[in-house]
XYZ file of C-alpha atoms in Angstrom:
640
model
C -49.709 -35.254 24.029
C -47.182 -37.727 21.954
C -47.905 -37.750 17.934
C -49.582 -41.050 18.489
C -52.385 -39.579 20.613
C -52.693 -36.385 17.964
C -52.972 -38.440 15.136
C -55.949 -40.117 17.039
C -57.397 -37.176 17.927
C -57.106 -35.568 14.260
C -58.860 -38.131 12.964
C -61.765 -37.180 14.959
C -61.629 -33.591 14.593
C -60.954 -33.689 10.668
C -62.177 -36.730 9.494
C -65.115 -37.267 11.748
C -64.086 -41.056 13.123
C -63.351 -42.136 15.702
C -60.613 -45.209 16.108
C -61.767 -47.878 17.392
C -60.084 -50.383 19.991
C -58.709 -52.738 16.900
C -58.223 -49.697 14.847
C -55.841 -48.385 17.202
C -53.990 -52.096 18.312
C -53.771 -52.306 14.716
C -51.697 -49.202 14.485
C -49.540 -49.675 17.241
C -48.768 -53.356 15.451
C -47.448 -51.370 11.965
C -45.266 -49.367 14.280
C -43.725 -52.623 16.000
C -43.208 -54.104 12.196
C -45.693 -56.248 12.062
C -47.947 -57.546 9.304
C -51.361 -57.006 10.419
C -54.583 -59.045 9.512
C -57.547 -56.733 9.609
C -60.750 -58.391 7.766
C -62.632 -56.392 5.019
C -64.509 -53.051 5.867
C -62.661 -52.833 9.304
C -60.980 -50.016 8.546
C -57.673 -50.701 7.809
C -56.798 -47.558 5.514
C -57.712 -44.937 8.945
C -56.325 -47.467 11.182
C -52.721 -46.626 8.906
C -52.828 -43.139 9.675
C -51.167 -42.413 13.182
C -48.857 -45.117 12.211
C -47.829 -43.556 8.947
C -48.016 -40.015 10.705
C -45.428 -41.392 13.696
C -42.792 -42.864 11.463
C -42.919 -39.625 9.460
C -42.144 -37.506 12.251
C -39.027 -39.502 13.081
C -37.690 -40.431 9.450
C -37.478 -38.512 6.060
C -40.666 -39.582 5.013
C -42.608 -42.575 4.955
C -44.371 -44.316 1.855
C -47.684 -45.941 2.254
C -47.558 -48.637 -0.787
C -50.918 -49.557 -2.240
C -52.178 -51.752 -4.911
C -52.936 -48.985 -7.545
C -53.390 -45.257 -8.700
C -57.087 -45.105 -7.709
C -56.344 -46.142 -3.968
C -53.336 -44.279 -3.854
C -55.192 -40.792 -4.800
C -58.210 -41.668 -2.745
C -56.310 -42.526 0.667
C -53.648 -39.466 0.069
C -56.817 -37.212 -0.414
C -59.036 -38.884 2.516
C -56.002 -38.356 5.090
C -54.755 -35.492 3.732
C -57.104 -33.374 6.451
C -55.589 -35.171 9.362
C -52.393 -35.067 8.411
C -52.508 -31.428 7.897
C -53.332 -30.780 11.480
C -50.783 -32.390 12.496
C -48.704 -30.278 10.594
C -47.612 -32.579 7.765
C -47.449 -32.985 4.527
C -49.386 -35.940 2.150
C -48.993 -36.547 -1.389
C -49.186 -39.134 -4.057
C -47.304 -40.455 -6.912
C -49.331 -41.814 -10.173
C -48.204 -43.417 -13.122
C -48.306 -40.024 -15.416
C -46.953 -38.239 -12.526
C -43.769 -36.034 -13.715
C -40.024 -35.805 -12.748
C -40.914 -33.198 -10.619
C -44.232 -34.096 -9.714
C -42.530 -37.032 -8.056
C -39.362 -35.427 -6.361
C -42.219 -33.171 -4.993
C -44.175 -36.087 -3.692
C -41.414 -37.930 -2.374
C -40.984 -34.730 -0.361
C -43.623 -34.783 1.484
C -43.740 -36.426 4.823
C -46.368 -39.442 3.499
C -46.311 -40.169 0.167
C -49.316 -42.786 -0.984
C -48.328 -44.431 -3.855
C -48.368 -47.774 -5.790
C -45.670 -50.372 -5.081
C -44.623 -50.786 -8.511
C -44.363 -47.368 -8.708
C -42.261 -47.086 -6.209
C -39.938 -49.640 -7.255
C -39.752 -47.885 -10.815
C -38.549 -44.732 -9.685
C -35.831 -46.226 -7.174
C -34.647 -48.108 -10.962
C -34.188 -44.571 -12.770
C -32.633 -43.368 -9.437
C -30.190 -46.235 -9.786
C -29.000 -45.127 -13.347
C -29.165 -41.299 -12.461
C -25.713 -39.218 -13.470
C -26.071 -36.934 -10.823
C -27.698 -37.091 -7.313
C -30.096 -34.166 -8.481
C -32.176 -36.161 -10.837
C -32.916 -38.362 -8.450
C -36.628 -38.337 -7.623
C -36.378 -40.521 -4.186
C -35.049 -39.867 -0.707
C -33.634 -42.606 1.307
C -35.994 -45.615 1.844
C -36.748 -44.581 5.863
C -39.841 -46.502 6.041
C -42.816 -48.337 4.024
C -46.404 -49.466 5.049
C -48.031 -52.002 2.955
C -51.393 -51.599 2.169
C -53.167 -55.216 0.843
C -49.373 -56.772 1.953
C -50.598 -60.107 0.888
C -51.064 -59.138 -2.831
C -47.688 -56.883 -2.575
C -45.300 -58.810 -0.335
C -46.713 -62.723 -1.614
C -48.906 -62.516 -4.866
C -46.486 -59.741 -7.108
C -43.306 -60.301 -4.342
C -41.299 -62.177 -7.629
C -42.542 -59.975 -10.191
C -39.825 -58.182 -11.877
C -39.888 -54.649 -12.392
C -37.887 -53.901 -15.457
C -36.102 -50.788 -16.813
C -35.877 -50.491 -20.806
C -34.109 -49.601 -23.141
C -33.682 -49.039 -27.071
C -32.550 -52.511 -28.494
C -32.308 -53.742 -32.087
C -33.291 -56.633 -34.177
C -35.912 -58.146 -31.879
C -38.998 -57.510 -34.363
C -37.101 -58.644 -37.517
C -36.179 -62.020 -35.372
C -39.715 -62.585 -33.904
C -41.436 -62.171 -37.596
C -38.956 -64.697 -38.993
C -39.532 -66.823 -35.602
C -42.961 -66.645 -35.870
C -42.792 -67.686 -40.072
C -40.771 -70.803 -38.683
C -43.181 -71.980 -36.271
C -45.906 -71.713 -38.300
C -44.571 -74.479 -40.486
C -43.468 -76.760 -38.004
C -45.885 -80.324 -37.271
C -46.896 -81.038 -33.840
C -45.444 -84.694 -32.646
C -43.027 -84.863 -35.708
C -41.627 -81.555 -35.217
C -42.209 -80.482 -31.270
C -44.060 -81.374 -28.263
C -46.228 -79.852 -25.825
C -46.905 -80.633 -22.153
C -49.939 -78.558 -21.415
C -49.382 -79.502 -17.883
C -45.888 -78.308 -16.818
C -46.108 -76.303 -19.246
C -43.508 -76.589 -21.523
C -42.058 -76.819 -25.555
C -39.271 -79.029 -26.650
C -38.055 -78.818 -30.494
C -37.383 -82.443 -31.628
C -34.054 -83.466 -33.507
C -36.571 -83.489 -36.727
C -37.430 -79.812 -35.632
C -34.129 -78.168 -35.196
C -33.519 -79.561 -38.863
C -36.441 -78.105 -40.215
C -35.989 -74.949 -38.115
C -32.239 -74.622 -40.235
C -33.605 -75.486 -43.634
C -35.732 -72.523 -42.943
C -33.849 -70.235 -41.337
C -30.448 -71.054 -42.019
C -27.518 -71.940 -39.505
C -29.138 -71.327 -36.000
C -26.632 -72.555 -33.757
C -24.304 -69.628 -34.830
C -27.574 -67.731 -33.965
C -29.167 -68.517 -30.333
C -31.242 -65.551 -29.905
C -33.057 -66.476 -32.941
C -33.317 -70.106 -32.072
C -34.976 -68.556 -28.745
C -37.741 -66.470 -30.650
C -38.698 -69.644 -32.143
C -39.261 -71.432 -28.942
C -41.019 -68.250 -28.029
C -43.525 -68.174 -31.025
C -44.744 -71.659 -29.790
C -44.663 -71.237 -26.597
C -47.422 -67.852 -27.606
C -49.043 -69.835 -30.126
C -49.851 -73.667 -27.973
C -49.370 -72.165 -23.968
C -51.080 -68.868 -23.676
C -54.610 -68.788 -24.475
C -56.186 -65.207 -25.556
C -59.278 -64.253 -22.572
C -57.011 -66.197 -20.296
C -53.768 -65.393 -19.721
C -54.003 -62.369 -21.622
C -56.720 -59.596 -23.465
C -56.344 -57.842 -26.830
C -56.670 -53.833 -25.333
C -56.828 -51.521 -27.602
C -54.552 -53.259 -30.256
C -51.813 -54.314 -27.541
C -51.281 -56.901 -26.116
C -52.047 -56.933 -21.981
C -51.549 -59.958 -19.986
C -54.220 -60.396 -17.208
C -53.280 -60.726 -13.398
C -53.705 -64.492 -12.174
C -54.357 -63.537 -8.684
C -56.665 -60.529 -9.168
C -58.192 -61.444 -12.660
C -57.636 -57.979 -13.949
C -55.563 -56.487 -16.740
C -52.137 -55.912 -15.819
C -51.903 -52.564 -18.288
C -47.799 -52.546 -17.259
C -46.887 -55.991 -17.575
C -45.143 -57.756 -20.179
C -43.819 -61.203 -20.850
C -40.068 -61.305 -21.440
C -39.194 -59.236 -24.200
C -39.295 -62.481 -26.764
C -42.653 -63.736 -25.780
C -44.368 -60.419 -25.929
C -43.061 -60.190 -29.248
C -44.111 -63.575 -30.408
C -47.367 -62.870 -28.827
C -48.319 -59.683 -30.637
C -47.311 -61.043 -33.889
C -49.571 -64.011 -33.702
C -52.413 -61.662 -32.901
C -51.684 -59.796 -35.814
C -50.422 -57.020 -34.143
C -47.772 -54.291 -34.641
C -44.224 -55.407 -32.949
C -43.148 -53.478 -30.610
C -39.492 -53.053 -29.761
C -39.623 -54.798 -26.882
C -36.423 -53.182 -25.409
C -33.178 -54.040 -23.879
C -33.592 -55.147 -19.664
C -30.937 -51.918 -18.242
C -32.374 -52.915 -14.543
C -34.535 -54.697 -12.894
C -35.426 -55.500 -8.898
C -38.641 -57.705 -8.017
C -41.229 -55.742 -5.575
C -39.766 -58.425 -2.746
C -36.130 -57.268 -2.781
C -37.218 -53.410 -3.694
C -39.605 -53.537 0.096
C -37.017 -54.917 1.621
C -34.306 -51.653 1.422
C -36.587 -49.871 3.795
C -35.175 -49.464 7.311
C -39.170 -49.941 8.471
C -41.212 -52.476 7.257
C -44.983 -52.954 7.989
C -47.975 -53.977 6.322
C -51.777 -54.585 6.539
C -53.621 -57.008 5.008
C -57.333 -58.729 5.151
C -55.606 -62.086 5.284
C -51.919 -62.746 6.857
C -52.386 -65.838 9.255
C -52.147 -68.547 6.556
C -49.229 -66.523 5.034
C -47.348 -65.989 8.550
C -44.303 -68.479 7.764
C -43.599 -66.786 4.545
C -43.936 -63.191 6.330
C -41.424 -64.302 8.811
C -38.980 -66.418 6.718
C -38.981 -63.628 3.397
C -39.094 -60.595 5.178
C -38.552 -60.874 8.720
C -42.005 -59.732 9.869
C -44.149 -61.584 12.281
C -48.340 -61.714 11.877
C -50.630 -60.277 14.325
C -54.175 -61.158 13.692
C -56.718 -58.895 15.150
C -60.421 -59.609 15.890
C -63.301 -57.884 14.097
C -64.842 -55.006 15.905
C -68.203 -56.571 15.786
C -69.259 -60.325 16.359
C -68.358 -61.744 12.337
C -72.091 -63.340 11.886
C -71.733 -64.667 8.372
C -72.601 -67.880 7.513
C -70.351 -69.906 5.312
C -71.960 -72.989 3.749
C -70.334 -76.087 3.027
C -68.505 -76.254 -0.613
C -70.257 -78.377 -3.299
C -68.370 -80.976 -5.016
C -69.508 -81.649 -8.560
C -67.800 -84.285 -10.753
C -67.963 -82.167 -13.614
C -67.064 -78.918 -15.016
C -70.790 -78.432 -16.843
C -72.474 -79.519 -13.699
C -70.455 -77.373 -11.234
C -71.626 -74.324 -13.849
C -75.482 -75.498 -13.860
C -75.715 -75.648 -10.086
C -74.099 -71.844 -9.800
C -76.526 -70.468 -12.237
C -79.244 -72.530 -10.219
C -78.228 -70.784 -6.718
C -77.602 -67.235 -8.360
C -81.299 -67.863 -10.043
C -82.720 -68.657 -5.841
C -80.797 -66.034 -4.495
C -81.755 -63.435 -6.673
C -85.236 -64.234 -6.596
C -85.332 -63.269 -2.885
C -83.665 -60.017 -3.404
C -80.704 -60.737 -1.969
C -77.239 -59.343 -3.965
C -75.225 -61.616 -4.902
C -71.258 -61.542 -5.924
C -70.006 -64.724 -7.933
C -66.127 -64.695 -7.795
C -64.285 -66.403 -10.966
C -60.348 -67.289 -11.754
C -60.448 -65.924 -15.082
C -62.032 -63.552 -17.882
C -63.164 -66.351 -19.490
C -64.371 -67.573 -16.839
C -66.723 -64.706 -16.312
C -67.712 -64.289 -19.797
C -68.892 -67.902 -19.552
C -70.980 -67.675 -16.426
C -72.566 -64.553 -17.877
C -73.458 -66.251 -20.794
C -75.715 -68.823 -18.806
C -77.615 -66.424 -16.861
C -80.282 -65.242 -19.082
C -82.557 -63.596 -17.555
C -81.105 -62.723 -14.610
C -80.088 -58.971 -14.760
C -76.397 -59.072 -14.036
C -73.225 -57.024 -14.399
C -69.927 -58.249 -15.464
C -66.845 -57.294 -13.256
C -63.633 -58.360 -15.241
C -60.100 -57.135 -16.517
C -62.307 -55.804 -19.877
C -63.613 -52.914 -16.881
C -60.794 -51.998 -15.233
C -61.632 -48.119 -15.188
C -65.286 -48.602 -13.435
C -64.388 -51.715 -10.872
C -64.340 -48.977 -7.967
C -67.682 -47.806 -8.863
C -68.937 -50.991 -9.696
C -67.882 -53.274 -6.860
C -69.588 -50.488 -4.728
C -72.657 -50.898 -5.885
C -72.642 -54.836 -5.346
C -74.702 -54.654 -2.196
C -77.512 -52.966 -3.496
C -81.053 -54.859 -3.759
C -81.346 -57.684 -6.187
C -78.030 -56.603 -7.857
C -75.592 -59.839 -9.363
C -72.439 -58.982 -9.927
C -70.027 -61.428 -11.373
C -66.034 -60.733 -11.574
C -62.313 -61.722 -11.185
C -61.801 -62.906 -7.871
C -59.787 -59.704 -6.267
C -62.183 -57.477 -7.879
C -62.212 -54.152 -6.564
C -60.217 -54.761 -3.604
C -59.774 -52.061 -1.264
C -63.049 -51.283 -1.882
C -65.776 -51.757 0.615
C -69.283 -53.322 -0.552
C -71.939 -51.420 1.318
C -75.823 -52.980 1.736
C -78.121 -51.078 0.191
C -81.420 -50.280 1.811
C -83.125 -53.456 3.686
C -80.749 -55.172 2.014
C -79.558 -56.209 5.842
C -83.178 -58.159 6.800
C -82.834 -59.957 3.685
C -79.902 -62.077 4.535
C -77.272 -59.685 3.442
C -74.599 -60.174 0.321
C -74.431 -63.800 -0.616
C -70.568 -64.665 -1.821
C -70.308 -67.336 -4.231
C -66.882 -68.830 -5.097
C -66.938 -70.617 -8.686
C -63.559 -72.373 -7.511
C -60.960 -72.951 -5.222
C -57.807 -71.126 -5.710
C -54.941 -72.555 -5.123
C -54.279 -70.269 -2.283
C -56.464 -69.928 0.272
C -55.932 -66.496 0.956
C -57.559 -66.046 -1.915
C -60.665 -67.195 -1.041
C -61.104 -66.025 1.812
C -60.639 -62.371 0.087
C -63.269 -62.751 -1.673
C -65.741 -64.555 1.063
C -64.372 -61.398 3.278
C -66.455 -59.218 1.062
C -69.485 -60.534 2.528
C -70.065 -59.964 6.499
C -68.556 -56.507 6.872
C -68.609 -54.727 10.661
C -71.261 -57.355 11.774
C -73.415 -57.507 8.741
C -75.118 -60.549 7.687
C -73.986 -62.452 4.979
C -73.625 -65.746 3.438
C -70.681 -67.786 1.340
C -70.519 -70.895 -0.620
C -67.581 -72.592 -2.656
C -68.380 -74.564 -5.852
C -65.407 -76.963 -7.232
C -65.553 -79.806 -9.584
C -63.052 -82.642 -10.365
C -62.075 -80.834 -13.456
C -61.051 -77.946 -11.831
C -57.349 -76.417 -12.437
C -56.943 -77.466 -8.608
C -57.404 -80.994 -9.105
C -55.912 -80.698 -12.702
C -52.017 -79.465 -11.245
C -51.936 -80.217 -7.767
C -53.214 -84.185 -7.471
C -50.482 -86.867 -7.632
C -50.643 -90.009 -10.426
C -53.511 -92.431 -9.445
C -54.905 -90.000 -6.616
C -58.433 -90.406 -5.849
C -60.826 -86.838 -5.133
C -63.678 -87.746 -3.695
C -64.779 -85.105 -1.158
C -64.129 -81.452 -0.182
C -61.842 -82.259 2.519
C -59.366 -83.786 -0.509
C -59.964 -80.560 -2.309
C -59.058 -78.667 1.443
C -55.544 -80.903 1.228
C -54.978 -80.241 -2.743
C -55.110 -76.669 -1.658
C -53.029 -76.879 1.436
C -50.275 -79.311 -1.021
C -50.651 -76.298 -3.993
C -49.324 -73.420 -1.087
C -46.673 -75.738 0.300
C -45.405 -76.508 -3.385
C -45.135 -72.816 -3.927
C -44.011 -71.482 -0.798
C -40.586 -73.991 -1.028
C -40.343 -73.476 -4.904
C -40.135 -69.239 -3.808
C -37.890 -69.782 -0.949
C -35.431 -72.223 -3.702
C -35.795 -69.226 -5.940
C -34.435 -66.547 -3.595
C -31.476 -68.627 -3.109
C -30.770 -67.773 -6.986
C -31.876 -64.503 -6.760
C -30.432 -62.966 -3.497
C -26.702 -63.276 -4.759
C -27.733 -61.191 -7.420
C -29.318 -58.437 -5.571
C -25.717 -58.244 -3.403
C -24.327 -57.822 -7.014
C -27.023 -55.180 -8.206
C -25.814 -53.884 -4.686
C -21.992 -53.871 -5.252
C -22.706 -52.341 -8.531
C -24.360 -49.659 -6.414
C -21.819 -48.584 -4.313
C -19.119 -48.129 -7.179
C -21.749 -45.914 -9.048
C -22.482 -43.606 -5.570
C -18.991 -43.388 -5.073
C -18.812 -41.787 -8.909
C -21.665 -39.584 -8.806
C -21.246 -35.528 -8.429
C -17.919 -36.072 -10.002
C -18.279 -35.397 -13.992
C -14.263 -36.887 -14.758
C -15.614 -39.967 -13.704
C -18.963 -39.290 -16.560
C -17.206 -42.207 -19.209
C -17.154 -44.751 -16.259
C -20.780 -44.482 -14.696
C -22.047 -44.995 -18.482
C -19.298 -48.076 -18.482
C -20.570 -49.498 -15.595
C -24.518 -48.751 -17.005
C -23.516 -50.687 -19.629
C -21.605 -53.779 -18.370
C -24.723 -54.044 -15.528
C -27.074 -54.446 -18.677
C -24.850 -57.266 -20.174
C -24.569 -58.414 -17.021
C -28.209 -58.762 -17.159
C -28.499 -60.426 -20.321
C -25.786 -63.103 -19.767
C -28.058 -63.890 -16.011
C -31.530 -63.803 -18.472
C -30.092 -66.249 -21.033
C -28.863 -68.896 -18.011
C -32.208 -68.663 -16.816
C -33.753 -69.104 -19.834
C -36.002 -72.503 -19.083
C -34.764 -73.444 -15.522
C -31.158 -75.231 -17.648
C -30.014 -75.232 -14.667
C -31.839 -77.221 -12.848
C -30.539 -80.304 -15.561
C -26.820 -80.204 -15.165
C -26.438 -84.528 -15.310
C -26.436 -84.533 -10.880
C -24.151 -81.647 -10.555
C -25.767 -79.632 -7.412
C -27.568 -76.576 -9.564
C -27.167 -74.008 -6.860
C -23.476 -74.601 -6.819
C -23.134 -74.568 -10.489
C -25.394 -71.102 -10.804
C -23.150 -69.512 -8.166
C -20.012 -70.026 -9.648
C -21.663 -69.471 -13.311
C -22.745 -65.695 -12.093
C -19.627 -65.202 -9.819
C -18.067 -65.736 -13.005
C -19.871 -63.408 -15.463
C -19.588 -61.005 -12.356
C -15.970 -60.546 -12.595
C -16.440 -60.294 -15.856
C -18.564 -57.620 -15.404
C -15.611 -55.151 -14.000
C -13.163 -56.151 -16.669
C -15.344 -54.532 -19.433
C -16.077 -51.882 -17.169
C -12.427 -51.161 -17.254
C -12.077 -51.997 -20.961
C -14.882 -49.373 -21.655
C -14.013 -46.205 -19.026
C -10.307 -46.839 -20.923
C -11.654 -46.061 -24.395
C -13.914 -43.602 -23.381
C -17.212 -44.631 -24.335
C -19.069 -42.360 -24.937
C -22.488 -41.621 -22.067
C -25.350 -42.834 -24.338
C -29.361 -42.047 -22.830
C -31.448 -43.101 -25.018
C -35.435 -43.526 -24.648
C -36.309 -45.498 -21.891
C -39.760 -47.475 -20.449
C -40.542 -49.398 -17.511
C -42.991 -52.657 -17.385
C -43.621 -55.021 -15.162
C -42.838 -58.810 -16.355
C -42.415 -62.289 -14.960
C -40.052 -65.377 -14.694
C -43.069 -67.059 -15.005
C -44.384 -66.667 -18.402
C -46.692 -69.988 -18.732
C -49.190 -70.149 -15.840
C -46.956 -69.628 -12.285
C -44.364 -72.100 -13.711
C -43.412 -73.145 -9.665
C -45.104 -76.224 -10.318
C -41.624 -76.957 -12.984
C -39.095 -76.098 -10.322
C -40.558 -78.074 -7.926
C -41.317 -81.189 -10.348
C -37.684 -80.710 -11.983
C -36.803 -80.693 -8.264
C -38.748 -84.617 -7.455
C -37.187 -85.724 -10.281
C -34.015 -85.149 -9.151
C -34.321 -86.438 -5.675
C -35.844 -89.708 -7.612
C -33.122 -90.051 -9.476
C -30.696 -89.701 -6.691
C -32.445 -92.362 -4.521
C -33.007 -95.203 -7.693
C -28.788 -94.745 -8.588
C -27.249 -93.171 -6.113
C-alpha cells in the first residue's frame, strides 16, 4: 500500500474519519499544485493530511502555512495521531516559540505553522553568521491553508526585520509639534479620497520657521508629512485600536487586530505620539520579503481555500498555480436572498436591526458580518434588547470559542467579516428545523471573495441556512469605486462596482510586482555572495559589510518609494526610470561593501524585532497607483 492509501487509512484508524470522495480529490489536487476551493465545514484541514504526509516522505519536510497560532497548534495536535502511524513526525512553530524550539520544529517531517511566521524565520536565516543558527531547512514544499487570505489578501504585506536605529522619536515629537500648528487649506490639503497630504508653498515656510532649514533635513521633513497623514487619514476604531497602550492597526480584510503589524516606521511613530503614547524606536528595516515572494521559494506549492474560482487569474498569473473547484459533499441547500439597496447609510442600519429583531424572534441564530470595529460597535449599539455578542478585533483571544458557539439557539453574534475563520459554526440543538444560521452581510466588500466567506458560514455539509446582503449608496463601495457623474441605482450596479474594485486591484498588484520582482533577484544576488561566505570566519568583516550595505540598500529603495514619486516623472516611462534608479543604488551597494570589508568594520548584532507592515499605509492605497496611472494615459492621449 503507497503512503497515499496509509495516510487514508490512518485517518480512520486514529482519527476516527473517514475521507470522503471530495476529501480525497481534494488531496490528490494539493499534490498536483493546485489551489483548491473547498467550501466551509467540508473538511479541508483532514482533507490536507495525506497530501502533507506524501510530500513529506519525498522532501525534507513540508510546512503546512495557516492563518495563525491557534490553528496552527490545533491542526499539528489533531493530525499529530495519524501522522504518527505513519511513522512521522508533526510539530508547530508559534510566535514565542524559541531558537531551538523552532530548529526542532522545522525538523520534523510537517511542521504547522503561521505564514508570517514562516517568512520571519527564513529573514533571521538570511542574516545568520554561520549555517548552524539557522532555524530552517530548505524550502521543499508548502501547503496553504485559507490560500486566499495568504497568497491574495496579506500576499504584499511586508515582513520586516529590525533593527536598533537612532533619532526617530526625537524627529517624530518635533514632527508632530509642527503639524500641530499648521492651518488646513492655507497650510496643507487633504484628499480623503485617494488618500493623500500635500504641504503647500505657505506650509513648507511655516514648517522652516519652525523647525529650521528642512531641506538640508529630509527625514525630518518626512515625519512631518507623517504626523498629518496619522492625525487627518487614519481614524482610531478604524484603521487601528489603542491595545494595551500600543498602538495596533486592525486587519482590513479580516477586521481583527493585527498584534504584529506596524505602519512604516515614521507613521507608527507619528501615530503613537498623537495618541499620547510612549514612542517607540521604531527600528531600522535590515530585511524584508512580502508573504508573496517568501511562498514562492518553495519547490512545491499548494493551497486550499473556501473561495479560489473568482481569484483563479491571479493564482495562475502570481504564482503559477491553477484552481480546481470541488463540489460540496452534500446538496448546498442554503438560500441566499436578494441584497437590499438602501439610499442611505441610517436606513441601511434600521432595516438590519429590523431583520436581526424577526430573525431572532423565531429562534433562529443569526451572524451579522461588518467591515470594521466601528462598524460593529455601532450596530451593537442599536440593538437594545436583543441579547447579542460582539465579535471584533477588541476579542481576539476568545473568537475561536466564540464563533463556535454562533449556531446555538437564539444566539446573535455580530463581528468583523473573517471572524473566526477556520473555525466551523455548528447548529445547536433543533436549531436545523428552524431554518438554520441566518448570515447577514452589513456591506459589500470590495472583493467578493469576501463575501462569500462569510455567507459560506451558513449552509455547512447540507445544513439549512439563509444569507442576505445589505448596501447603501453611501457605502465605501460606491464611495471609491464609482466614476464622476455615475448613476447607482440597483444591486446589479453595486455587482459591477464590485467586479470594477477587483479588476482595479488585481492590475494595480500585477504593476507592483514589476517594481518589486527586480528587487527580490537583488535580495537574491545578495544571497548567494553571503552563502558563499558563510562557515568561513576570515570572511566574518565582509558578511557584516554586506548586512550593512543590504540595509542601506533598503533605505535608499524605501525613500524612492516614499509616495509613489515615481509614478510623476513629467512623461518619462516610471518603470524604466525605477529600474535604472535601483540598478544604480545596486552597484552601489557592492562598492561600500568593498569600502567596508577593507576597513574592517567591525560585526555589530544588536537587538533585533520583526513586524509585519504595509506599502499601503492609508486604506489599500491601489486605488492611487491606478488613478496616478489614468492620469497619465489622459495626459498622453490630450498632448501626445
Amino acid at each position: 500500500m503507497d503512503i497515499f492509501a496509509r495516510a487514508v487509512e490512518a485517518a480512520r484508524l486514529t482519527l476516527g474519519f473517514t475521507l470522503f470522495p471530495t476529501q480525497i480529490r481534494c488531496a490528490e489536487a494539493l499534490l498536483a499544485g493546485r489551489i483548491v476551493e473547498m467550501q466551509t465545514g467540508e473538511g479541508k484541514t483532514l482533507a490536507a493530511m495525506p497530501a502533507a504526509a506524501v510530500l513529506a516522505e519525498a522532501s525534507e519536510g513540508v510546512h503546512v502555512l495557516t492563518a495563525n497560532d491557534y490553528l496552527a497548534r490545533r491542526d499539528a495536535e489533531w493530525m499529530g495521531p495519524a501522522y504518527r502511524h505513519l511513522g512521522l513526525r508533526a510539530a508547530w512553530v508559534g510566535q514565542a516559540s524559541t531558537a531551538a524550539e523552532r530548529r526542532e520544529a522545522y525538523a520534523a517531517d510537517v511542521t504547522y505553522l503561521a505564514a508570517t511566521e514562516a517568512g520571519f524565520d527564513h529573514l533571521r536565516d538570511c542574516r545568520a553568521l554561520t549555517r548552524a543558527e539557522r532555524v530552517q531547512r530548505t524550502l521543499h514544499a508548502a501547503l496553504i491553508d485559507e490560500a486566499d487570505s495568504i497568497l491574495i489578501d496579506e500576499a504584499r504585506i511586508p515582513l520586516v526585520l529590525a533593527g536598533e536605529t537612532e533619532g526617530a522619536v526625537e524627529r517624530a515629537t518635533q514632527a508632530a509639534y509642527a503639524a500641530r500648528q499648521l492651518q488646513l487649506h492655507t497650510h496643507f490639503t487633504v484628499n480623503t479620497t485617494q488618500p493623500d497630504v500635500q504641504i503647500t508653498e505657505a506650509g513648507l515656510t511655516e514648517v522652516e520657521r519652525l523647525l529650521g532649514n528642512i531641506y538640508d533635513n529630509m527625514p525630518l521633513l518626512t515625519a512631518v508629512y507623517h504626523a498629518l497623514h496619522a492625525r487627518y487619514l487614519l481614524t482610531r476604531d478604524m484603521d487601528y485600536l489603542v491595545h494595551e497602550g500600543r498602538v495596533v492597526p486592525v486587519d482590513e480584510y479580516k477586521g481583527r487586530m493585527a498584534q504584529e503589524r506596524r505602519w512604516p516606521a515614521g507613521i507608527h511613530a507619528a501615530l503613537e505620539e498623537k495618541e499620547g503614547l510612549a514612542i517607540r524606536d521604531p527600528g531600522r528595516v535590515l530585511s524584508s520579503i512580502t508573504l508573496q515572494n517568501y511562498v514562492l521559494q518553495y519547490g512545491h506549492l499548494c493551497g486550499m481555500t473556501g473561495t479560489a474560482a473568482t481569484q483563479s487569474l491571479e493564482f495562475s498569473e502570481m504564482y503559477g498555480l491553477p484552481a480546481e473547484v470541488l463540489p460540496t459533499h452534500r446538496p448546498m441547500i442554503r438560500e441566499d436572498f436578494p441584497d437590499r439597496l438602501f439610499e442611505t447609510r441610517e436606513a441601511k442600519l434600521d432595516a438590519i436591526v429590523e431583520e436581526v429583531r424577526q430573525m431572532h424572534a423565531t429562534g433562529r441564530p443569526v451572524l451579522v458580518g461588518t467591515d470594521s470595529v466601528e462598524a460593529s460597535d455601532q450596530l451593537s449599539a442599536r440593538l437594545h434588547g436583543v441579547p447579542h455578542q460582539v465579535l471584533n478585533a477588541r476579542h481576539e483571544a476568545e473568537e475561536a470559542a466564540l464563533i463556535a458557539r454562533a449556531g446555538q439557539a437564539g444566539t446573535v453574534t455580530v463581528s468583523t467579516n473573517m471572524a473566526g475563520r477556520g473555525v466551523d459554526i455548528l447548529l445547536g440543538e433543533g436549531v436545523a428545523t428552524l431554518g438554520g444560521l441566518h448570515v447577514v452581510g452589513t456591506c459589500r466588500h470590495a472583493s467578493r471573495r469576501i463575501d462569500h466567506q462569510l455567507r459560506g458560514r451558513a449552509g455547512r455539509q447540507g445544513d439549512p441556512g439563509s444569507s442576505r446582503f445589505f448596501v447603501s449608496l453611501e457605502d465605501d463601495l460606491v464611495r471609491r469605486f464609482r466614476d464622476d457623474d455615475e448613476v447607482i441605482r440597483t444591486v446589479e450596479d453595486i455587482a459591477m462596482l464590485q467586479r470594477r474594485a477587483e479588476g482595479q486591484h488585481l492590475d494595480a498588484r500585477m504593476f507592483l510586482d514589476k517594481y518589486e520582482r527586480v528587487v527580490e533577484g537583488q535580495r537574491h544576488a545578495v544571497l548567494e555572495q553571503r552563502e558563499a561566505l558563510l562557515d568561513q570566519p576570515e570572511y566574518l568583516g565582509r558578511l557584516a559589510a554586506v548586512d550593512e550595505a543590504w540595509a542601506c540598500y533598503l533605505e535608499e529603495v524605501a525613500e524612492l518609494k516614499t509616495g509613489f514619486a515615481w509614478l510623476n516623472l513629467g512623461g518619462r516611462d516610471p518603470l524604466s526610470e525605477y529600474l535604472r534608479t535601483i540598478d544604480r543604488l545596486f552597484t552601489a551597494l557592492w562598492d561600500q561593501v568593498e569600502l567596508e570589508a577593507e576597513n574592517e568594520v567591525p560585526v555589530r548584532r544588536g537587538a533585533t524585532w520583526t513586524y509585519l507592515t504595509t506599502d499601503q499605509p492609508f486604506g489599500t492605497g491601489l486605488e492611487r497607483i491606478m488613478k496616478g496611472l489614468a492620469r497619465k494615459a489622459k495626459s498622453r492621449q490630450l498632448w501626445g
